[in-house]
Short mmCIF file of C-alpha atoms in Angstrom, two decimals:
data_model
loop_
_atom_site.label_atom_id
_atom_site.label_comp_id
_atom_site.label_asym_id
_atom_site.label_seq_id
_atom_site.Cartn_x
_atom_site.Cartn_y
_atom_site.Cartn_z
CA MET A 1 77.98 72.83 -24.17
CA LYS A 2 77.32 72.30 -20.49
CA LYS A 3 75.63 75.91 -20.38
CA VAL A 4 73.34 74.92 -23.38
CA ILE A 5 72.29 71.72 -21.65
CA SER A 6 71.55 73.44 -18.47
CA ILE A 7 69.30 76.02 -20.19
CA CYS A 8 67.60 73.27 -21.99
CA VAL A 9 66.93 71.34 -18.56
CA VAL A 10 65.53 74.59 -17.13
CA VAL A 11 63.15 75.35 -20.03
CA PHE A 12 61.98 71.80 -19.94
CA ILE A 13 61.24 71.88 -16.18
CA LEU A 14 59.60 75.28 -16.79
CA LEU A 15 57.37 73.77 -19.64
CA ASN A 16 56.74 70.75 -17.68
CA SER A 17 55.48 72.78 -14.83
CA VAL A 18 53.19 74.84 -16.86
CA ALA A 19 51.64 71.72 -18.32
CA THR A 20 51.14 70.12 -15.14
CA PHE A 21 49.71 73.18 -13.66
CA ALA A 22 47.28 73.41 -16.69
CA ALA A 23 46.26 69.66 -16.37
CA ASP A 24 45.73 70.04 -12.68
CA GLN A 25 43.33 73.12 -13.19
CA SER A 26 39.72 72.05 -13.44
CA ILE A 27 37.45 74.55 -15.08
CA ILE A 28 33.72 74.37 -16.39
CA SER A 29 32.37 76.49 -19.32
CA TYR A 30 28.86 76.83 -20.46
CA LYS A 31 29.78 75.24 -23.81
CA THR A 32 31.46 72.22 -21.96
CA ALA A 33 28.29 72.12 -19.77
CA LEU A 34 25.90 71.92 -22.46
CA GLN A 35 27.88 69.37 -24.51
CA ARG A 36 27.95 66.97 -21.37
CA THR A 37 24.05 67.65 -20.76
CA LEU A 38 23.14 66.64 -24.40
CA GLU A 39 25.59 63.63 -24.17
CA ASN A 40 24.51 62.39 -20.79
CA ASN A 41 20.83 63.02 -20.94
CA TRP A 42 18.47 59.86 -20.78
CA GLU A 43 15.48 61.56 -22.08
CA LEU A 44 17.28 62.28 -25.33
CA LYS A 45 18.39 58.79 -25.67
CA ARG A 46 14.96 57.59 -25.30
CA ILE A 47 13.52 59.98 -27.95
CA LYS A 48 16.17 58.82 -30.31
CA TYR A 49 15.23 55.08 -29.57
CA ALA A 50 11.50 56.06 -30.37
CA GLU A 51 12.54 57.68 -33.64
CA TYR A 52 14.49 54.29 -34.52
CA GLN A 53 11.42 52.43 -33.78
CA ALA A 54 9.21 54.70 -35.71
CA ASN A 55 11.47 54.14 -38.73
CA GLN A 56 11.47 50.70 -38.67
CA GLN A 57 7.72 50.61 -38.47
CA TYR A 58 7.59 52.92 -41.42
CA LYS A 59 9.60 50.45 -43.43
CA ASP A 60 7.37 47.70 -42.56
CA ALA A 61 4.22 49.72 -43.23
CA GLN A 62 5.54 51.25 -46.52
CA LYS A 63 6.53 47.63 -47.55
CA PHE A 64 3.15 46.37 -46.77
CA ALA A 65 1.37 49.26 -48.53
CA ASP A 66 3.62 48.70 -51.68
CA GLU A 67 2.30 45.01 -51.91
CA ILE A 68 -1.41 46.17 -51.76
CA SER A 69 -3.22 45.96 -55.10
CA ILE A 70 -6.97 46.85 -55.15
CA ASN A 71 -7.19 45.28 -58.60
CA ALA A 72 -5.82 41.91 -57.55
CA ILE A 73 -7.64 41.81 -54.56
CA LYS A 74 -11.13 42.30 -56.47
CA GLU A 75 -9.91 39.64 -58.94
CA TYR A 76 -9.39 37.16 -55.90
CA TYR A 77 -12.88 37.97 -54.42
CA ALA A 78 -14.36 37.41 -58.00
CA THR A 79 -13.20 33.66 -57.78
CA ILE A 80 -15.24 33.26 -54.79
CA PRO A 81 -19.02 32.39 -55.54
CA ASP A 82 -21.58 34.99 -54.32
CA LYS A 83 -18.68 37.17 -52.95
CA SER A 84 -17.38 40.61 -53.77
CA LEU A 85 -15.26 43.43 -52.45
CA ASP A 86 -17.64 45.66 -50.43
CA GLU A 87 -16.94 49.51 -50.47
CA TYR A 88 -16.30 49.42 -46.71
CA THR A 89 -13.65 46.73 -47.06
CA GLU A 90 -12.01 48.50 -49.62
CA MET A 91 -11.88 51.59 -47.79
CA GLN A 92 -10.04 49.81 -44.80
CA ILE A 93 -7.66 48.33 -47.33
CA LEU A 94 -7.02 51.80 -48.85
CA LYS A 95 -6.15 53.10 -45.28
CA GLN A 96 -3.60 50.33 -45.10
CA ARG A 97 -2.17 51.53 -48.23
CA ASP A 98 -2.47 55.35 -48.29
CA LEU A 99 -2.85 56.31 -44.43
CA VAL A 100 -1.21 54.10 -42.35
CA PRO A 101 2.57 54.84 -43.80
CA LYS A 102 1.82 58.61 -43.58
CA GLN A 103 0.54 58.06 -39.76
CA VAL A 104 3.87 56.36 -38.93
CA GLN A 105 5.64 59.03 -40.92
CA TYR A 106 4.10 61.55 -38.61
CA ASN A 107 5.32 59.51 -35.41
CA ILE A 108 8.80 59.99 -36.85
CA THR A 109 8.65 63.74 -37.48
CA GLN A 110 7.05 63.93 -33.87
CA ALA A 111 10.06 62.16 -32.34
CA GLN A 112 12.48 64.41 -34.41
CA ASP A 113 10.44 67.63 -33.17
CA GLN A 114 10.56 66.38 -29.64
CA TYR A 115 14.22 65.81 -29.68
CA LYS A 116 14.91 69.25 -30.89
CA VAL A 117 12.52 70.79 -28.64
CA THR A 118 14.06 68.78 -25.60
CA GLU A 119 17.53 69.86 -26.41
CA LYS A 120 16.37 73.49 -26.39
CA SER A 121 14.58 73.01 -23.23
CA LEU A 122 17.76 71.42 -21.62
CA SER A 123 19.80 74.38 -22.79
CA ASN A 124 17.26 76.77 -21.23
CA GLY A 125 17.28 74.81 -18.04
CA LEU A 126 21.15 74.60 -17.90
CA ARG A 127 21.38 78.58 -18.32
CA GLY A 128 19.66 79.07 -14.78
CA LEU A 129 22.08 76.62 -13.08
CA TYR A 130 25.27 77.69 -14.89
CA LEU A 131 24.13 81.32 -13.72
CA ASN A 132 23.78 80.50 -10.12
CA ALA A 133 27.19 78.50 -10.29
CA LEU A 134 28.94 81.58 -11.98
CA SER A 135 27.20 83.98 -9.47
CA THR A 136 28.51 82.04 -6.78
CA ASP A 137 31.90 81.75 -8.18
CA PHE A 138 32.13 85.52 -8.48
CA THR A 139 31.03 86.03 -4.88
CA VAL A 140 33.59 83.62 -3.61
CA GLN A 141 36.36 85.59 -5.49
CA THR A 142 35.04 89.13 -4.12
CA ASN A 143 34.63 87.85 -0.75
CA ASN A 144 38.11 86.44 -0.62
CA LYS A 145 39.32 89.85 -1.44
CA ARG A 146 37.29 91.47 1.14
CA LEU A 147 38.65 88.98 3.63
CA ALA A 148 42.34 89.87 2.59
CA LEU A 149 41.36 93.60 2.97
CA ALA A 150 39.79 92.91 6.45
CA GLU A 151 42.97 90.89 7.51
CA LYS A 152 45.18 93.51 6.48
CA ARG A 153 43.23 96.31 8.29
CA TYR A 154 42.95 94.15 11.54
CA ARG A 155 46.82 93.57 11.55
CA GLN A 156 47.35 97.41 11.14
CA ASP A 157 44.84 98.15 14.06
CA LYS A 158 46.35 95.70 16.31
CA VAL A 159 49.56 97.61 16.04
CA LYS A 160 47.85 100.96 16.41
CA PHE A 161 46.03 99.45 19.50
CA GLN A 162 49.39 98.24 20.83
CA GLN A 163 50.85 101.75 20.25
CA GLY A 164 47.83 103.25 22.22
CA ASN A 165 46.45 105.07 18.88
CA ILE A 166 42.99 103.64 18.89
CA SER A 167 40.55 102.44 21.61
CA GLN A 168 39.46 98.99 22.81
CA LEU A 169 36.23 99.41 21.04
CA ASP A 170 37.91 100.22 17.69
CA ILE A 171 40.01 97.07 17.93
CA GLU A 172 37.01 94.95 18.72
CA GLN A 173 35.26 96.36 15.85
CA SER A 174 38.16 95.73 13.48
CA GLU A 175 38.31 92.03 14.84
CA TYR A 176 34.47 91.66 14.28
CA ASN A 177 34.80 92.72 10.72
CA TYR A 178 37.65 90.28 10.16
CA LEU A 179 35.57 87.35 11.63
CA LYS A 180 32.63 88.54 9.71
CA ALA A 181 34.68 88.65 6.44
CA GLN A 182 35.94 84.97 7.46
CA GLN A 183 32.47 83.98 7.71
CA ALA A 184 31.02 85.43 4.54
CA VAL A 185 34.09 83.60 2.74
CA ALA A 186 33.02 80.24 4.48
CA ASP A 187 29.03 80.85 3.57
CA SER A 188 29.77 81.82 -0.10
CA ALA A 189 32.23 78.77 -0.51
CA ARG A 190 29.26 76.57 0.62
CA ARG A 191 26.82 78.22 -1.43
CA ARG A 192 29.17 77.74 -4.43
CA GLU A 193 29.59 74.10 -3.70
CA ASN A 194 25.89 73.51 -3.75
CA ALA A 195 25.58 75.37 -7.06
CA ILE A 196 28.15 73.12 -8.71
CA ARG A 197 26.78 70.07 -7.31
CA ASN A 198 23.07 71.11 -8.65
CA LEU A 199 25.07 71.59 -12.04
CA ASN A 200 26.72 68.38 -11.98
CA GLN A 201 23.49 66.59 -11.31
CA PHE A 202 21.95 68.19 -14.29
CA ILE A 203 24.82 67.77 -16.87
CA GLY A 204 25.26 64.03 -15.69
CA GLU A 205 28.63 64.58 -14.20
CA PRO A 206 29.90 63.05 -10.73
CA ILE A 207 28.03 65.18 -7.95
CA ASN A 208 30.90 65.74 -5.91
CA ARG A 209 33.19 66.99 -8.68
CA MET A 210 34.49 70.53 -8.00
CA TYR A 211 35.91 72.94 -10.27
CA ASP A 212 38.46 75.62 -9.78
CA LYS A 213 36.73 78.28 -11.93
CA VAL A 214 33.45 78.61 -13.69
CA VAL A 215 34.32 80.47 -17.02
CA PHE A 216 31.95 83.19 -18.37
CA ASP A 217 31.68 82.13 -22.02
CA ASP A 218 28.21 82.98 -23.24
CA GLY A 219 28.00 82.16 -26.58
CA PHE A 220 25.04 84.65 -27.18
CA ASP A 221 24.71 88.28 -28.04
CA TYR A 222 21.62 90.19 -27.01
CA LYS A 223 23.00 93.08 -29.30
CA LYS A 224 21.77 90.91 -32.17
CA LEU A 225 18.21 91.47 -31.18
CA GLN A 226 15.99 92.17 -34.07
CA ARG A 227 12.56 93.73 -34.23
CA LEU A 228 9.54 92.29 -32.66
CA ASP A 229 7.50 91.34 -35.84
CA PHE A 230 10.45 89.24 -37.14
CA TYR A 231 10.20 86.90 -34.07
CA VAL A 232 6.51 86.83 -34.39
CA GLU A 233 6.29 85.93 -38.12
CA LYS A 234 9.20 83.33 -37.64
CA ALA A 235 7.41 81.68 -34.54
CA LEU A 236 4.08 81.39 -36.43
CA LYS A 237 6.05 79.66 -39.44
CA GLU A 238 8.52 77.34 -37.24
CA ARG A 239 6.99 76.43 -34.14
CA VAL A 240 6.53 72.68 -33.56
CA ASP A 241 3.24 73.63 -31.55
CA ILE A 242 1.72 74.74 -34.96
CA SER A 243 3.38 72.08 -37.39
CA ASP A 244 2.23 69.24 -35.40
CA ILE A 245 -1.62 70.51 -35.10
CA GLU A 246 -1.39 70.98 -38.99
CA ALA A 247 0.00 67.76 -39.57
CA GLN A 248 -3.03 65.97 -37.48
CA ILE A 249 -5.49 67.95 -39.53
CA GLN A 250 -3.73 66.73 -42.72
CA LEU A 251 -4.00 63.12 -41.78
CA LYS A 252 -7.55 63.58 -40.62
CA LYS A 253 -8.54 65.12 -43.89
CA LEU A 254 -6.77 62.37 -45.82
CA GLU A 255 -8.75 59.65 -43.73
CA MET A 256 -12.04 61.45 -44.72
CA SER A 257 -11.09 61.53 -48.36
CA ILE A 258 -10.50 57.92 -48.35
CA MET A 259 -13.89 57.27 -46.63
CA GLU A 260 -15.41 59.74 -49.39
CA LYS A 261 -14.35 57.26 -52.15
CA ASN A 262 -17.42 55.00 -53.20
CA ASP A 263 -19.42 57.27 -50.56
CA VAL A 264 -18.51 54.81 -47.89
CA HIS A 265 -19.27 57.83 -45.43
CA LYS A 266 -22.95 57.75 -46.70
CA ILE A 267 -23.79 54.22 -47.34
CA TYR A 268 -22.63 52.64 -44.22
CA ARG A 269 -23.67 53.41 -40.58
CA ALA A 270 -20.21 52.79 -39.29
CA GLY A 271 -18.68 55.06 -41.89
CA ARG A 272 -21.02 57.82 -41.28
CA SER A 273 -20.30 57.70 -37.45
CA GLU A 274 -16.40 57.32 -38.07
CA TYR A 275 -16.75 60.22 -40.63
CA SER A 276 -18.67 62.48 -38.40
CA ASN A 277 -16.08 61.77 -35.68
CA LEU A 278 -13.31 62.89 -38.00
CA GLN A 279 -15.06 66.07 -39.03
CA SER A 280 -15.48 66.99 -35.29
CA GLU A 281 -11.74 66.08 -34.72
CA VAL A 282 -10.81 68.32 -37.54
CA GLU A 283 -12.98 71.39 -36.42
CA SER A 284 -11.54 70.98 -32.89
CA LEU A 285 -7.91 70.83 -34.12
CA GLN A 286 -8.60 74.00 -36.28
CA LEU A 287 -10.00 75.87 -33.26
CA LYS A 288 -6.85 74.64 -31.27
CA LEU A 289 -4.71 75.91 -34.26
CA GLN A 290 -6.12 79.37 -33.91
CA GLN A 291 -5.69 79.62 -30.32
CA THR A 292 -2.13 78.30 -30.34
CA ARG A 293 -1.28 80.96 -32.87
CA ILE A 294 -2.81 83.50 -30.54
CA ASP A 295 -0.95 82.12 -27.49
CA ILE A 296 2.49 81.91 -29.32
CA GLU A 297 2.06 85.65 -30.53
CA LYS A 298 1.42 86.76 -26.94
CA ASN A 299 4.28 84.50 -25.70
CA ILE A 300 6.77 85.96 -28.05
CA LYS A 301 5.60 89.70 -27.18
CA ASP A 302 6.04 88.86 -23.47
CA ALA A 303 9.58 87.70 -23.97
CA TYR A 304 10.35 90.82 -25.92
CA ILE A 305 9.23 93.06 -23.17
CA ASP A 306 11.39 90.99 -20.78
CA ILE A 307 14.52 91.45 -22.59
CA GLN A 308 13.75 95.15 -22.96
CA LYS A 309 13.55 95.56 -19.06
CA ASP A 310 16.88 93.87 -18.76
CA LEU A 311 18.57 96.23 -21.39
CA SER A 312 17.33 98.97 -19.09
CA THR A 313 18.93 97.16 -16.06
CA ILE A 314 22.40 96.66 -17.99
CA LYS A 315 22.47 100.33 -19.06
CA GLY A 316 21.91 101.35 -15.49
CA LEU A 317 24.66 99.14 -14.27
CA GLU A 318 26.92 100.49 -16.82
CA SER A 319 26.23 104.10 -15.78
CA THR A 320 26.76 103.25 -12.23
CA LEU A 321 30.09 101.46 -12.96
CA GLU A 322 31.19 104.42 -15.11
CA SER A 323 30.37 106.81 -12.26
CA GLN A 324 32.29 104.46 -9.68
CA LYS A 325 35.46 104.52 -12.01
CA LYS A 326 35.42 108.09 -12.19
CA LEU A 327 34.84 108.59 -8.45
CA LEU A 328 38.11 106.07 -8.10
CA ASN A 329 40.18 108.31 -10.01
CA LYS A 330 39.23 111.42 -7.98
CA MET A 331 39.85 109.15 -4.83
CA ARG A 332 43.47 108.31 -5.86
CA GLU A 333 44.24 111.94 -6.44
CA GLN A 334 42.90 112.71 -2.93
CA TRP A 335 45.10 109.91 -1.59
CA LYS A 336 48.22 111.20 -3.21
CA LEU A 337 47.37 114.47 -1.16
CA GLY A 338 47.27 112.43 1.91
CA VAL A 339 43.49 113.39 2.15
CA LEU A 340 42.29 109.59 2.03
CA THR A 341 43.64 106.31 3.21
CA GLU A 342 44.84 103.53 1.16
CA SER A 343 42.06 101.22 2.37
CA SER A 344 39.46 103.31 1.19
CA ILE A 345 40.98 103.23 -2.37
CA GLU A 346 41.22 99.17 -2.06
CA ASP A 347 37.51 99.25 -0.89
CA MET A 348 36.30 101.29 -3.84
CA GLU A 349 38.43 98.82 -6.15
CA ILE A 350 36.59 95.80 -4.66
CA ASN A 351 33.33 97.60 -5.26
CA ILE A 352 34.15 98.34 -8.96
CA GLU A 353 35.11 94.72 -9.42
CA GLU A 354 31.83 93.56 -7.84
CA GLY A 355 30.09 96.12 -10.08
CA GLU A 356 31.80 94.66 -13.04
CA TYR A 357 30.74 91.04 -11.88
CA ASN A 358 27.21 92.06 -11.49
CA LEU A 359 27.29 93.68 -14.91
CA LEU A 360 28.39 90.44 -16.47
CA LEU A 361 25.81 88.72 -14.71
CA ALA A 362 23.27 90.84 -15.96
CA ILE A 363 24.38 90.47 -19.50
CA TYR A 364 24.41 86.64 -19.07
CA ASN A 365 20.75 86.93 -17.67
CA CYS A 366 19.71 89.14 -20.62
CA ASN A 367 21.37 86.76 -23.16
CA THR A 368 19.51 83.78 -21.49
CA LYS A 369 16.20 85.68 -22.21
CA TYR A 370 17.52 86.24 -25.75
CA GLN A 371 18.38 82.70 -26.17
CA GLN A 372 14.92 81.47 -25.04
CA LEU A 373 13.36 83.96 -27.26
CA GLU A 374 15.28 82.65 -30.47
CA ASN A 375 14.03 79.25 -28.98
CA ALA A 376 10.44 80.21 -28.75
CA ALA A 377 10.74 81.92 -32.30
CA GLY A 378 12.06 78.39 -33.67
CA TYR A 379 10.98 75.05 -32.97
CA GLY A 380 10.18 75.96 -29.39
CA PRO A 381 9.89 75.38 -26.45
CA ALA A 382 7.63 78.65 -25.55
CA TYR A 383 9.46 81.25 -23.50
#
């Protein structure tokens, strides 16, 4: 019985130690960073409030519009001697009924679109900062391994020097390499700290908060890249830049159609001037729409070309890494034969690990451009 209790106590202590270790570890992932960014960003909160205000305005405008009756107004005017509802006044009333609610509704849509685009913009901005944090974290890990190797060699060289097997110049060079490795660790740690501070500032976390590890969890896969025309067609259908201009044109045309009732745009001087201005605005918006379509198509093509360049970079890094791994296998065989030292094997192992880090960063960078392309082919923002 005592033995069973002892085992239970040991298991409890081990589990508690693991739990404590897990709780003490502080890690940051891209998914977590993005979640905190969206939760803490004041611009998103401002846009949400603007949407709320627009919704309230729409309810008031629609309620007022529902209460407007042209026939009732005409009957009221008929009770006043020598007074009637003229065409211009009727046009202004019709605008209140038929146009103003749609203008306020446009403001709601604009706020909703702005929210979506701002979310995507924040995500794009975060990618660069997270890449810097990830890169500096990888560099610290690699430099620590290089430091451990330099320290090991220095200790070995000190023994060799004491035994008279190497010269004063050799031991000084070994010491220099060791000190240089220490400095590299200190420099990379400082760069990592700055990168984490910049990341914290962006995501709304306390600026001095540090993390034990920056996790590579991308969430995007450039291998899902589709043909160019798919993204061009999608962008021309979904981009907010286009839908916003189209909505403005529709509102202007609706206003013009209201003025065309009872020939207000012909009878009244003010009506003619207002109508002419609306025509000019519609023509200007139509030209802007055409140019926006051209710009978006070029923007998507440029983004697609950028990704193709990154794909070539990834392919080159994969090829180099494969060659290094084959060389390491040969070096291990030579080491077994006593031709190479163990330190040369350790050097190559660190080089390969560094190459794997560089490949991961290249993939992350390519996925960033893939995400930006996906955004540019959706609501936006532009690539």
